[in-house]
């Protein structure tokens, strides 16, 4: 991917915070290197089949440290790399390179880890029409970056935050007095954002379909009940309804293909963004 989605507007702020927590008052170790020393370095993948993500964040790290530091990228966001493959090279002030190294790698490794995990799930549902979606279970301070990483991995975004979609969950249903009441109250708001609701049983599925919500999330249904919910949703759409159905809950790489084969439109997976294993990368001076 080369184009950032519209919601990614906080790269400068994210990087500024990242650098501030690492550098503090000054990088005292970098002062061991002569101020006028120039160096070149390469960042290399140390594992196979990683999906790279985070170029814009890395570029911003180096820009904020020294505007003359400009990575020469050899891969695009969303591209799969092999062990020992060069991801980018860079030349400039040795002190500046040393100061920027950890922050740049932290962001690149974390976002690439997210994208790599997403691609594993996307590959696991190949042969079905199901899409893999993220959740709001993101690392604090990295919401927009991780949401972008999901796209790089081939997934789709759920709502970005609390502001761009109404999602009625079990606690909302309980507080409102039932799913029908919660949906009615949501409609009364007159908002133009998507209306989504969870359902914990088939009665709630039927109520959500009767209201023709935009997205129905069936929570932890077993495969038999999930197939029934899918059949009800497809019958609803055959009559002109618009509701999409998404499985949410305990999807894993071991279960996701069978869940996708039921005919759900999407499967949301919190682990994509909260259980992140950073991709192994290293920067070496040359």
PDB file of C-alpha atoms in Angstrom:
ATOM      1  CA  UNK A   1       0.000   0.000   0.000  1.00  0.00           C
ATOM      2  CA  UNK A   2       1.194   3.500  -0.785  1.00  0.00           C
ATOM      3  CA  UNK A   3      -1.816   5.601   0.209  1.00  0.00           C
ATOM      4  CA  UNK A   4      -2.646   6.212   3.843  1.00  0.00           C
ATOM      5  CA  UNK A   5      -6.343   6.146   4.815  1.00  0.00           C
ATOM      6  CA  UNK A   6      -7.971   9.465   5.730  1.00  0.00           C
ATOM      7  CA  UNK A   7      -8.088   8.681   9.449  1.00  0.00           C
ATOM      8  CA  UNK A   8      -4.284   8.543   9.724  1.00  0.00           C
ATOM      9  CA  UNK A   9      -3.625  12.158  10.699  1.00  0.00           C
ATOM     10  CA  UNK A  10      -1.505  11.674  13.814  1.00  0.00           C
ATOM     11  CA  UNK A  11       1.838  10.369  12.543  1.00  0.00           C
ATOM     12  CA  UNK A  12       3.797  13.447  13.596  1.00  0.00           C
ATOM     13  CA  UNK A  13       2.216  13.405  17.062  1.00  0.00           C
ATOM     14  CA  UNK A  14       2.784   9.660  17.521  1.00  0.00           C
ATOM     15  CA  UNK A  15       6.427   9.930  16.529  1.00  0.00           C
ATOM     16  CA  UNK A  16       7.000  13.000  18.681  1.00  0.00           C
ATOM     17  CA  UNK A  17       5.710  11.121  21.725  1.00  0.00           C
ATOM     18  CA  UNK A  18       7.750   8.026  20.817  1.00  0.00           C
ATOM     19  CA  UNK A  19      10.959  10.014  20.566  1.00  0.00           C
ATOM     20  CA  UNK A  20      10.275  11.990  23.727  1.00  0.00           C
ATOM     21  CA  UNK A  21       9.893   8.894  25.882  1.00  0.00           C
ATOM     22  CA  UNK A  22      13.110   7.395  24.469  1.00  0.00           C
ATOM     23  CA  UNK A  23      15.437  10.385  24.246  1.00  0.00           C
ATOM     24  CA  UNK A  24      14.295  12.427  27.215  1.00  0.00           C
ATOM     25  CA  UNK A  25      16.798  15.238  27.782  1.00  0.00           C
ATOM     26  CA  UNK A  26      19.430  13.832  25.385  1.00  0.00           C
ATOM     27  CA  UNK A  27      20.926  10.675  23.878  1.00  0.00           C
ATOM     28  CA  UNK A  28      24.045  10.615  26.026  1.00  0.00           C
ATOM     29  CA  UNK A  29      25.450   7.433  24.463  1.00  0.00           C
ATOM     30  CA  UNK A  30      25.425   8.877  20.933  1.00  0.00           C
ATOM     31  CA  UNK A  31      27.821  11.553  22.159  1.00  0.00           C
ATOM     32  CA  UNK A  32      30.542   8.884  22.130  1.00  0.00           C
ATOM     33  CA  UNK A  33      30.546   9.289  18.340  1.00  0.00           C
ATOM     34  CA  UNK A  34      32.145  12.325  16.690  1.00  0.00           C
ATOM     35  CA  UNK A  35      29.575  14.973  15.772  1.00  0.00           C
ATOM     36  CA  UNK A  36      30.794  15.147  12.176  1.00  0.00           C
ATOM     37  CA  UNK A  37      30.947  11.391  11.518  1.00  0.00           C
ATOM     38  CA  UNK A  38      28.838  10.190   8.581  1.00  0.00           C
ATOM     39  CA  UNK A  39      27.601   6.607   8.432  1.00  0.00           C
ATOM     40  CA  UNK A  40      25.424   4.321   6.345  1.00  0.00           C
ATOM     41  CA  UNK A  41      23.136   1.597   7.633  1.00  0.00           C
ATOM     42  CA  UNK A  42      20.671  -1.014   6.439  1.00  0.00           C
ATOM     43  CA  UNK A  43      17.594  -2.450   8.100  1.00  0.00           C
ATOM     44  CA  UNK A  44      17.271  -6.183   7.450  1.00  0.00           C
ATOM     45  CA  UNK A  45      14.536  -8.730   8.055  1.00  0.00           C
ATOM     46  CA  UNK A  46      15.515 -11.569  10.369  1.00  0.00           C
ATOM     47  CA  UNK A  47      12.592 -13.879   9.577  1.00  0.00           C
ATOM     48  CA  UNK A  48      10.649 -15.202   6.591  1.00  0.00           C
ATOM     49  CA  UNK A  49       7.149 -14.251   5.488  1.00  0.00           C
ATOM     50  CA  UNK A  50       6.871 -11.002   7.423  1.00  0.00           C
ATOM     51  CA  UNK A  51       4.556  -8.328   6.028  1.00  0.00           C
ATOM     52  CA  UNK A  52       6.141  -4.897   6.192  1.00  0.00           C
ATOM     53  CA  UNK A  53       4.173  -1.915   7.466  1.00  0.00           C
ATOM     54  CA  UNK A  54       5.086   1.499   8.850  1.00  0.00           C
ATOM     55  CA  UNK A  55       7.096   3.363   6.247  1.00  0.00           C
ATOM     56  CA  UNK A  56       5.483   6.731   6.956  1.00  0.00           C
ATOM     57  CA  UNK A  57       6.166   6.417  10.691  1.00  0.00           C
ATOM     58  CA  UNK A  58       9.802   5.471  10.121  1.00  0.00           C
ATOM     59  CA  UNK A  59      10.278   8.340   7.671  1.00  0.00           C
ATOM     60  CA  UNK A  60       8.859  10.708  10.290  1.00  0.00           C
ATOM     61  CA  UNK A  61      11.194   9.405  13.006  1.00  0.00           C
ATOM     62  CA  UNK A  62      14.249  10.188  10.904  1.00  0.00           C
ATOM     63  CA  UNK A  63      12.800  13.527   9.736  1.00  0.00           C
ATOM     64  CA  UNK A  64      12.250  14.689  13.301  1.00  0.00           C
ATOM     65  CA  UNK A  65      15.748  13.643  14.366  1.00  0.00           C
ATOM     66  CA  UNK A  66      17.461  15.065  11.269  1.00  0.00           C
ATOM     67  CA  UNK A  67      15.630  16.245   8.117  1.00  0.00           C
ATOM     68  CA  UNK A  68      18.624  15.104   6.056  1.00  0.00           C
ATOM     69  CA  UNK A  69      18.003  11.459   7.004  1.00  0.00           C
ATOM     70  CA  UNK A  70      15.868   9.889   4.299  1.00  0.00           C
ATOM     71  CA  UNK A  71      15.407   6.111   4.106  1.00  0.00           C
ATOM     72  CA  UNK A  72      15.794   4.515   0.686  1.00  0.00           C
ATOM     73  CA  UNK A  73      13.065   1.890   0.786  1.00  0.00           C
ATOM     74  CA  UNK A  74      13.332  -1.376  -1.093  1.00  0.00           C
ATOM     75  CA  UNK A  75       9.893  -2.691  -0.109  1.00  0.00           C
ATOM     76  CA  UNK A  76       6.363  -1.267   0.005  1.00  0.00           C
ATOM     77  CA  UNK A  77       3.938  -1.438   2.898  1.00  0.00           C
ATOM     78  CA  UNK A  78       2.008  -4.688   2.579  1.00  0.00           C
ATOM     79  CA  UNK A  79       4.865  -6.518   0.858  1.00  0.00           C
ATOM     80  CA  UNK A  80       6.080  -9.894   2.126  1.00  0.00           C
ATOM     81  CA  UNK A  81       9.817 -10.171   2.837  1.00  0.00           C
ATOM     82  CA  UNK A  82      12.295 -12.995   3.345  1.00  0.00           C
ATOM     83  CA  UNK A  83      14.932 -13.591   5.980  1.00  0.00           C
ATOM     84  CA  UNK A  84      17.995 -11.380   5.409  1.00  0.00           C
ATOM     85  CA  UNK A  85      16.170  -9.169   2.902  1.00  0.00           C
ATOM     86  CA  UNK A  86      17.096  -5.471   3.017  1.00  0.00           C
ATOM     87  CA  UNK A  87      14.087  -3.317   3.833  1.00  0.00           C
ATOM     88  CA  UNK A  88      15.721   0.087   3.560  1.00  0.00           C
ATOM     89  CA  UNK A  89      19.113   1.745   3.624  1.00  0.00           C
ATOM     90  CA  UNK A  90      19.987   5.170   4.984  1.00  0.00           C
ATOM     91  CA  UNK A  91      23.000   7.485   5.239  1.00  0.00           C
ATOM     92  CA  UNK A  92      23.778  10.563   7.265  1.00  0.00           C
ATOM     93  CA  UNK A  93      24.942  11.720  10.664  1.00  0.00           C
ATOM     94  CA  UNK A  94      26.050   8.696  12.687  1.00  0.00           C
ATOM     95  CA  UNK A  95      24.807  10.303  15.899  1.00  0.00           C
ATOM     96  CA  UNK A  96      21.385  10.942  14.397  1.00  0.00           C
ATOM     97  CA  UNK A  97      21.132   7.391  13.052  1.00  0.00           C
ATOM     98  CA  UNK A  98      21.960   5.946  16.458  1.00  0.00           C
ATOM     99  CA  UNK A  99      19.416   8.165  18.211  1.00  0.00           C
ATOM    100  CA  UNK A 100      16.636   7.332  15.760  1.00  0.00           C
ATOM    101  CA  UNK A 101      17.339   3.603  15.492  1.00  0.00           C
ATOM    102  CA  UNK A 102      15.285   2.189  18.346  1.00  0.00           C
ATOM    103  CA  UNK A 103      12.200   4.333  17.837  1.00  0.00           C
ATOM    104  CA  UNK A 104      12.158   3.641  14.105  1.00  0.00           C
ATOM    105  CA  UNK A 105      12.543  -0.099  14.627  1.00  0.00           C
ATOM    106  CA  UNK A 106       9.974  -0.236  17.426  1.00  0.00           C
ATOM    107  CA  UNK A 107       7.317   1.294  15.183  1.00  0.00           C
ATOM    108  CA  UNK A 108       8.285  -0.742  12.116  1.00  0.00           C
ATOM    109  CA  UNK A 109       8.480  -4.028  14.034  1.00  0.00           C
ATOM    110  CA  UNK A 110       5.167  -3.509  15.822  1.00  0.00           C
ATOM    111  CA  UNK A 111       3.175  -2.428  12.783  1.00  0.00           C
ATOM    112  CA  UNK A 112       4.764  -5.150  10.653  1.00  0.00           C
ATOM    113  CA  UNK A 113       3.883  -7.648  13.380  1.00  0.00           C
ATOM    114  CA  UNK A 114       0.255  -6.556  13.198  1.00  0.00           C
ATOM    115  CA  UNK A 115       0.173  -6.754   9.403  1.00  0.00           C
ATOM    116  CA  UNK A 116       1.859 -10.168   9.452  1.00  0.00           C
ATOM    117  CA  UNK A 117      -0.689 -11.569  11.913  1.00  0.00           C
ATOM    118  CA  UNK A 118      -3.549 -10.237   9.817  1.00  0.00           C
ATOM    119  CA  UNK A 119      -2.143 -11.855   6.678  1.00  0.00           C
ATOM    120  CA  UNK A 120      -2.036 -15.214   8.475  1.00  0.00           C
ATOM    121  CA  UNK A 121      -5.762 -14.940   9.182  1.00  0.00           C
ATOM    122  CA  UNK A 122      -6.522 -13.712   5.672  1.00  0.00           C
ATOM    123  CA  UNK A 123      -4.642 -16.684   4.241  1.00  0.00           C
ATOM    124  CA  UNK A 124      -6.548 -19.006   6.590  1.00  0.00           C
ATOM    125  CA  UNK A 125      -9.938 -18.015   5.110  1.00  0.00           C
ATOM    126  CA  UNK A 126      -8.879 -18.237   1.470  1.00  0.00           C
ATOM    127  CA  UNK A 127     -11.474 -19.957  -0.662  1.00  0.00           C
ATOM    128  CA  UNK A 128     -14.334 -18.257   1.176  1.00  0.00           C
ATOM    129  CA  UNK A 129     -15.940 -14.844   0.716  1.00  0.00           C
ATOM    130  CA  UNK A 130     -15.228 -13.910   4.334  1.00  0.00           C
ATOM    131  CA  UNK A 131     -13.165 -10.863   5.259  1.00  0.00           C
ATOM    132  CA  UNK A 132     -11.037 -10.516   8.390  1.00  0.00           C
ATOM    133  CA  UNK A 133     -11.825  -7.422  10.471  1.00  0.00           C
ATOM    134  CA  UNK A 134     -10.119  -5.720  13.384  1.00  0.00           C
ATOM    135  CA  UNK A 135     -11.556  -4.376  16.665  1.00  0.00           C
ATOM    136  CA  UNK A 136     -10.883  -1.463  19.032  1.00  0.00           C
ATOM    137  CA  UNK A 137      -8.558  -3.696  21.091  1.00  0.00           C
ATOM    138  CA  UNK A 138      -5.483  -1.795  19.956  1.00  0.00           C
ATOM    139  CA  UNK A 139      -2.257  -0.771  21.679  1.00  0.00           C
ATOM    140  CA  UNK A 140      -2.736   2.582  23.450  1.00  0.00           C
ATOM    141  CA  UNK A 141      -1.478   5.442  21.307  1.00  0.00           C
ATOM    142  CA  UNK A 142      -1.219   3.322  18.159  1.00  0.00           C
ATOM    143  CA  UNK A 143      -4.898   3.000  17.160  1.00  0.00           C
ATOM    144  CA  UNK A 144      -4.686   4.608  13.730  1.00  0.00           C
ATOM    145  CA  UNK A 145      -1.307   3.066  12.956  1.00  0.00           C
ATOM    146  CA  UNK A 146      -2.499  -0.445  13.790  1.00  0.00           C
ATOM    147  CA  UNK A 147      -5.742   0.050  11.887  1.00  0.00           C
ATOM    148  CA  UNK A 148      -3.616   0.934   8.858  1.00  0.00           C
ATOM    149  CA  UNK A 149      -1.480  -2.154   9.471  1.00  0.00           C
ATOM    150  CA  UNK A 150      -4.639  -4.273   9.310  1.00  0.00           C
ATOM    151  CA  UNK A 151      -5.267  -2.927   5.801  1.00  0.00           C
ATOM    152  CA  UNK A 152      -1.667  -3.703   4.838  1.00  0.00           C
ATOM    153  CA  UNK A 153      -2.220  -7.281   5.969  1.00  0.00           C
ATOM    154  CA  UNK A 154      -5.298  -7.621   3.761  1.00  0.00           C
ATOM    155  CA  UNK A 155      -7.940  -7.158   6.446  1.00  0.00           C
ATOM    156  CA  UNK A 156     -10.697  -4.577   6.814  1.00  0.00           C
ATOM    157  CA  UNK A 157     -11.326  -1.999   9.489  1.00  0.00           C
ATOM    158  CA  UNK A 158     -14.234  -2.092  11.897  1.00  0.00           C
ATOM    159  CA  UNK A 159     -15.150   1.320  13.278  1.00  0.00           C
ATOM    160  CA  UNK A 160     -12.065   3.372  14.086  1.00  0.00           C
ATOM    161  CA  UNK A 161     -13.364   4.589  17.442  1.00  0.00           C
ATOM    162  CA  UNK A 162     -16.481   5.422  19.376  1.00  0.00           C
ATOM    163  CA  UNK A 163     -17.273   8.337  17.061  1.00  0.00           C
ATOM    164  CA  UNK A 164     -17.757   6.709  13.660  1.00  0.00           C
ATOM    165  CA  UNK A 165     -20.212   3.908  14.362  1.00  0.00           C
ATOM    166  CA  UNK A 166     -22.896   2.886  16.847  1.00  0.00           C
ATOM    167  CA  UNK A 167     -22.175  -0.591  18.178  1.00  0.00           C
ATOM    168  CA  UNK A 168     -24.779  -1.894  20.600  1.00  0.00           C
ATOM    169  CA  UNK A 169     -23.200  -4.475  22.897  1.00  0.00           C
ATOM    170  CA  UNK A 170     -24.545  -6.629  25.697  1.00  0.00           C
ATOM    171  CA  UNK A 171     -24.147  -3.930  28.349  1.00  0.00           C
ATOM    172  CA  UNK A 172     -25.976  -1.393  26.176  1.00  0.00           C
ATOM    173  CA  UNK A 173     -28.759  -3.930  25.622  1.00  0.00           C
ATOM    174  CA  UNK A 174     -29.022  -4.608  29.341  1.00  0.00           C
ATOM    175  CA  UNK A 175     -29.036  -0.917  30.252  1.00  0.00           C
ATOM    176  CA  UNK A 176     -31.617  -0.059  27.575  1.00  0.00           C
ATOM    177  CA  UNK A 177     -34.001  -2.852  28.596  1.00  0.00           C
ATOM    178  CA  UNK A 178     -33.526  -5.078  25.552  1.00  0.00           C
ATOM    179  CA  UNK A 179     -32.161  -5.163  22.035  1.00  0.00           C
ATOM    180  CA  UNK A 180     -35.294  -3.679  20.430  1.00  0.00           C
ATOM    181  CA  UNK A 181     -35.266  -0.760  22.832  1.00  0.00           C
ATOM    182  CA  UNK A 182     -31.535  -0.185  22.298  1.00  0.00           C
ATOM    183  CA  UNK A 183     -31.918  -0.151  18.500  1.00  0.00           C
ATOM    184  CA  UNK A 184     -34.914   2.195  18.739  1.00  0.00           C
ATOM    185  CA  UNK A 185     -32.944   4.599  20.939  1.00  0.00           C
ATOM    186  CA  UNK A 186     -30.010   4.466  18.523  1.00  0.00           C
ATOM    187  CA  UNK A 187     -32.282   5.280  15.585  1.00  0.00           C
ATOM    188  CA  UNK A 188     -33.811   8.169  17.540  1.00  0.00           C
ATOM    189  CA  UNK A 189     -30.380   9.825  17.686  1.00  0.00           C
ATOM    190  CA  UNK A 190     -30.647  10.548  13.970  1.00  0.00           C
ATOM    191  CA  UNK A 191     -26.950   9.865  13.486  1.00  0.00           C
ATOM    192  CA  UNK A 192     -25.580   9.164  10.015  1.00  0.00           C
ATOM    193  CA  UNK A 193     -22.996   6.621  11.214  1.00  0.00           C
ATOM    194  CA  UNK A 194     -23.462   2.849  10.712  1.00  0.00           C
ATOM    195  CA  UNK A 195     -25.739   1.085  13.197  1.00  0.00           C
ATOM    196  CA  UNK A 196     -24.346  -2.223  14.433  1.00  0.00           C
ATOM    197  CA  UNK A 197     -25.457  -4.570  17.168  1.00  0.00           C
ATOM    198  CA  UNK A 198     -24.253  -7.704  18.862  1.00  0.00           C
ATOM    199  CA  UNK A 199     -26.554 -10.686  19.309  1.00  0.00           C
ATOM    200  CA  UNK A 200     -26.062 -13.432  21.866  1.00  0.00           C
ATOM    201  CA  UNK A 201     -28.875 -15.715  20.700  1.00  0.00           C
ATOM    202  CA  UNK A 202     -31.138 -16.304  17.721  1.00  0.00           C
ATOM    203  CA  UNK A 203     -33.978 -14.225  19.187  1.00  0.00           C
ATOM    204  CA  UNK A 204     -31.652 -11.217  19.214  1.00  0.00           C
ATOM    205  CA  UNK A 205     -30.539 -12.096  15.678  1.00  0.00           C
ATOM    206  CA  UNK A 206     -34.146 -11.959  14.510  1.00  0.00           C
ATOM    207  CA  UNK A 207     -34.731  -8.650  16.302  1.00  0.00           C
ATOM    208  CA  UNK A 208     -31.646  -7.099  14.707  1.00  0.00           C
ATOM    209  CA  UNK A 209     -32.675  -8.312  11.249  1.00  0.00           C
ATOM    210  CA  UNK A 210     -36.194  -7.002  11.724  1.00  0.00           C
ATOM    211  CA  UNK A 211     -34.625  -3.598  12.385  1.00  0.00           C
ATOM    212  CA  UNK A 212     -32.360  -3.996   9.322  1.00  0.00           C
ATOM    213  CA  UNK A 213     -29.219  -2.852  11.125  1.00  0.00           C
ATOM    214  CA  UNK A 214     -26.111  -2.302   9.035  1.00  0.00           C
ATOM    215  CA  UNK A 215     -24.054  -4.987  10.748  1.00  0.00           C
ATOM    216  CA  UNK A 216     -25.012  -7.890  12.990  1.00  0.00           C
ATOM    217  CA  UNK A 217     -22.272  -9.307  15.225  1.00  0.00           C
ATOM    218  CA  UNK A 218     -23.020 -12.805  16.461  1.00  0.00           C
ATOM    219  CA  UNK A 219     -21.059 -13.362  19.622  1.00  0.00           C
ATOM    220  CA  UNK A 220     -19.354 -16.731  20.199  1.00  0.00           C
ATOM    221  CA  UNK A 221     -22.006 -18.806  18.395  1.00  0.00           C
ATOM    222  CA  UNK A 222     -21.161 -22.466  17.867  1.00  0.00           C
ATOM    223  CA  UNK A 223     -21.019 -23.592  14.243  1.00  0.00           C
ATOM    224  CA  UNK A 224     -24.553 -24.972  14.157  1.00  0.00           C
ATOM    225  CA  UNK A 225     -26.091 -21.792  15.581  1.00  0.00           C
ATOM    226  CA  UNK A 226     -23.803 -19.672  13.415  1.00  0.00           C
ATOM    227  CA  UNK A 227     -25.043 -21.399  10.264  1.00  0.00           C
ATOM    228  CA  UNK A 228     -28.640 -20.729  11.305  1.00  0.00           C
ATOM    229  CA  UNK A 229     -27.848 -17.049  11.906  1.00  0.00           C
ATOM    230  CA  UNK A 230     -26.205 -16.854   8.468  1.00  0.00           C
ATOM    231  CA  UNK A 231     -29.240 -18.475   6.818  1.00  0.00           C
ATOM    232  CA  UNK A 232     -31.558 -15.972   8.509  1.00  0.00           C
ATOM    233  CA  UNK A 233     -29.335 -13.081   7.403  1.00  0.00           C
ATOM    234  CA  UNK A 234     -29.123 -14.276   3.805  1.00  0.00           C
ATOM    235  CA  UNK A 235     -32.910 -14.729   3.701  1.00  0.00           C
ATOM    236  CA  UNK A 236     -33.277 -11.184   5.048  1.00  0.00           C
ATOM    237  CA  UNK A 237     -31.005  -9.811   2.320  1.00  0.00           C
ATOM    238  CA  UNK A 238     -32.872 -11.786  -0.348  1.00  0.00           C
ATOM    239  CA  UNK A 239     -35.953  -9.769   0.650  1.00  0.00           C
ATOM    240  CA  UNK A 240     -34.119  -6.476   0.215  1.00  0.00           C
ATOM    241  CA  UNK A 241     -32.456  -6.091   3.611  1.00  0.00           C
ATOM    242  CA  UNK A 242     -28.939  -4.703   3.909  1.00  0.00           C
ATOM    243  CA  UNK A 243     -27.610  -6.362   7.070  1.00  0.00           C
ATOM    244  CA  UNK A 244     -24.162  -7.941   6.964  1.00  0.00           C
ATOM    245  CA  UNK A 245     -23.247 -10.651   9.463  1.00  0.00           C
ATOM    246  CA  UNK A 246     -19.997 -10.869  11.365  1.00  0.00           C
ATOM    247  CA  UNK A 247     -18.749 -13.540  13.736  1.00  0.00           C
ATOM    248  CA  UNK A 248     -17.061 -12.093  16.813  1.00  0.00           C
ATOM    249  CA  UNK A 249     -15.643 -13.728  19.886  1.00  0.00           C
ATOM    250  CA  UNK A 250     -13.155 -16.560  20.059  1.00  0.00           C
ATOM    251  CA  UNK A 251     -11.898 -16.890  16.499  1.00  0.00           C
ATOM    252  CA  UNK A 252      -8.392 -18.293  16.172  1.00  0.00           C
ATOM    253  CA  UNK A 253      -6.195 -19.550  13.348  1.00  0.00           C
ATOM    254  CA  UNK A 254      -7.341 -23.063  14.232  1.00  0.00           C
ATOM    255  CA  UNK A 255     -11.064 -22.240  13.967  1.00  0.00           C
ATOM    256  CA  UNK A 256     -11.362 -19.346  11.558  1.00  0.00           C
ATOM    257  CA  UNK A 257     -11.666 -21.330   8.316  1.00  0.00           C
ATOM    258  CA  UNK A 258     -14.567 -23.428   9.576  1.00  0.00           C
ATOM    259  CA  UNK A 259     -16.260 -20.282  10.863  1.00  0.00           C
ATOM    260  CA  UNK A 260     -15.741 -18.566   7.512  1.00  0.00           C
ATOM    261  CA  UNK A 261     -17.223 -21.531   5.633  1.00  0.00           C
ATOM    262  CA  UNK A 262     -20.589 -20.926   7.337  1.00  0.00           C
ATOM    263  CA  UNK A 263     -21.057 -17.943   5.018  1.00  0.00           C
ATOM    264  CA  UNK A 264     -20.452 -15.049   7.410  1.00  0.00           C
ATOM    265  CA  UNK A 265     -19.416 -11.850   5.691  1.00  0.00           C
ATOM    266  CA  UNK A 266     -16.716 -11.009   8.211  1.00  0.00           C
ATOM    267  CA  UNK A 267     -14.900 -12.362  11.234  1.00  0.00           C
ATOM    268  CA  UNK A 268     -13.504  -9.867  13.735  1.00  0.00           C
ATOM    269  CA  UNK A 269     -10.412 -10.833  15.713  1.00  0.00           C
ATOM    270  CA  UNK A 270      -9.183  -8.819  18.680  1.00  0.00           C
ATOM    271  CA  UNK A 271      -5.880 -10.699  18.714  1.00  0.00           C
ATOM    272  CA  UNK A 272      -4.822  -9.014  15.474  1.00  0.00           C
ATOM    273  CA  UNK A 273      -3.960  -5.818  17.321  1.00  0.00           C
ATOM    274  CA  UNK A 274      -3.691  -6.755  20.994  1.00  0.00           C
ATOM    275  CA  UNK A 275      -1.568  -9.933  20.804  1.00  0.00           C
ATOM    276  CA  UNK A 276       1.222  -8.506  18.699  1.00  0.00           C
ATOM    277  CA  UNK A 277       4.507 -10.305  18.155  1.00  0.00           C
ATOM    278  CA  UNK A 278       6.974  -7.842  16.704  1.00  0.00           C
ATOM    279  CA  UNK A 279       8.699  -8.813  13.477  1.00  0.00           C
ATOM    280  CA  UNK A 280      12.427  -9.464  13.974  1.00  0.00           C
ATOM    281  CA  UNK A 281      14.356  -6.662  12.260  1.00  0.00           C
ATOM    282  CA  UNK A 282      17.817  -5.257  12.809  1.00  0.00           C
ATOM    283  CA  UNK A 283      19.754  -2.177  11.746  1.00  0.00           C
ATOM    284  CA  UNK A 284      23.417  -2.632  10.903  1.00  0.00           C
ATOM    285  CA  UNK A 285      26.000   0.012  10.025  1.00  0.00           C
ATOM    286  CA  UNK A 286      27.868  -0.781   6.818  1.00  0.00           C
TER     287      UNK A 286
END
